[in-house]
Phi, psi and omega in degrees: 000323182300319181297323178295322178294318182292325183252006184304327181295340179270347181272127184238082180244145183293325182203177182295327180297319178295319177297315180298320176298315180297319181298335183256006185256119178294152182226143176297330179294339181243031181057035177064027168267154174276158174304324178297319178297319179294319181291336181262004178274204180274189182301317180298321178293320178297320177295320178297319179297312180298318178297318178303313181292316182293335179270005175090014180278009184263358183237000000 
């Protein structure tokens, strides 16, 4: 949850349902892991998740 708070300003979702869908959707940008999988992984996964969001892969 802390990571979402830290990068929340970069996430542009219309509502919580859209955010929840994105959190559960695998992406080619993240080697077909979901954002939730990356956030629950190790330090390297958290860094990959943050990079994905900072590079605009969250929308």
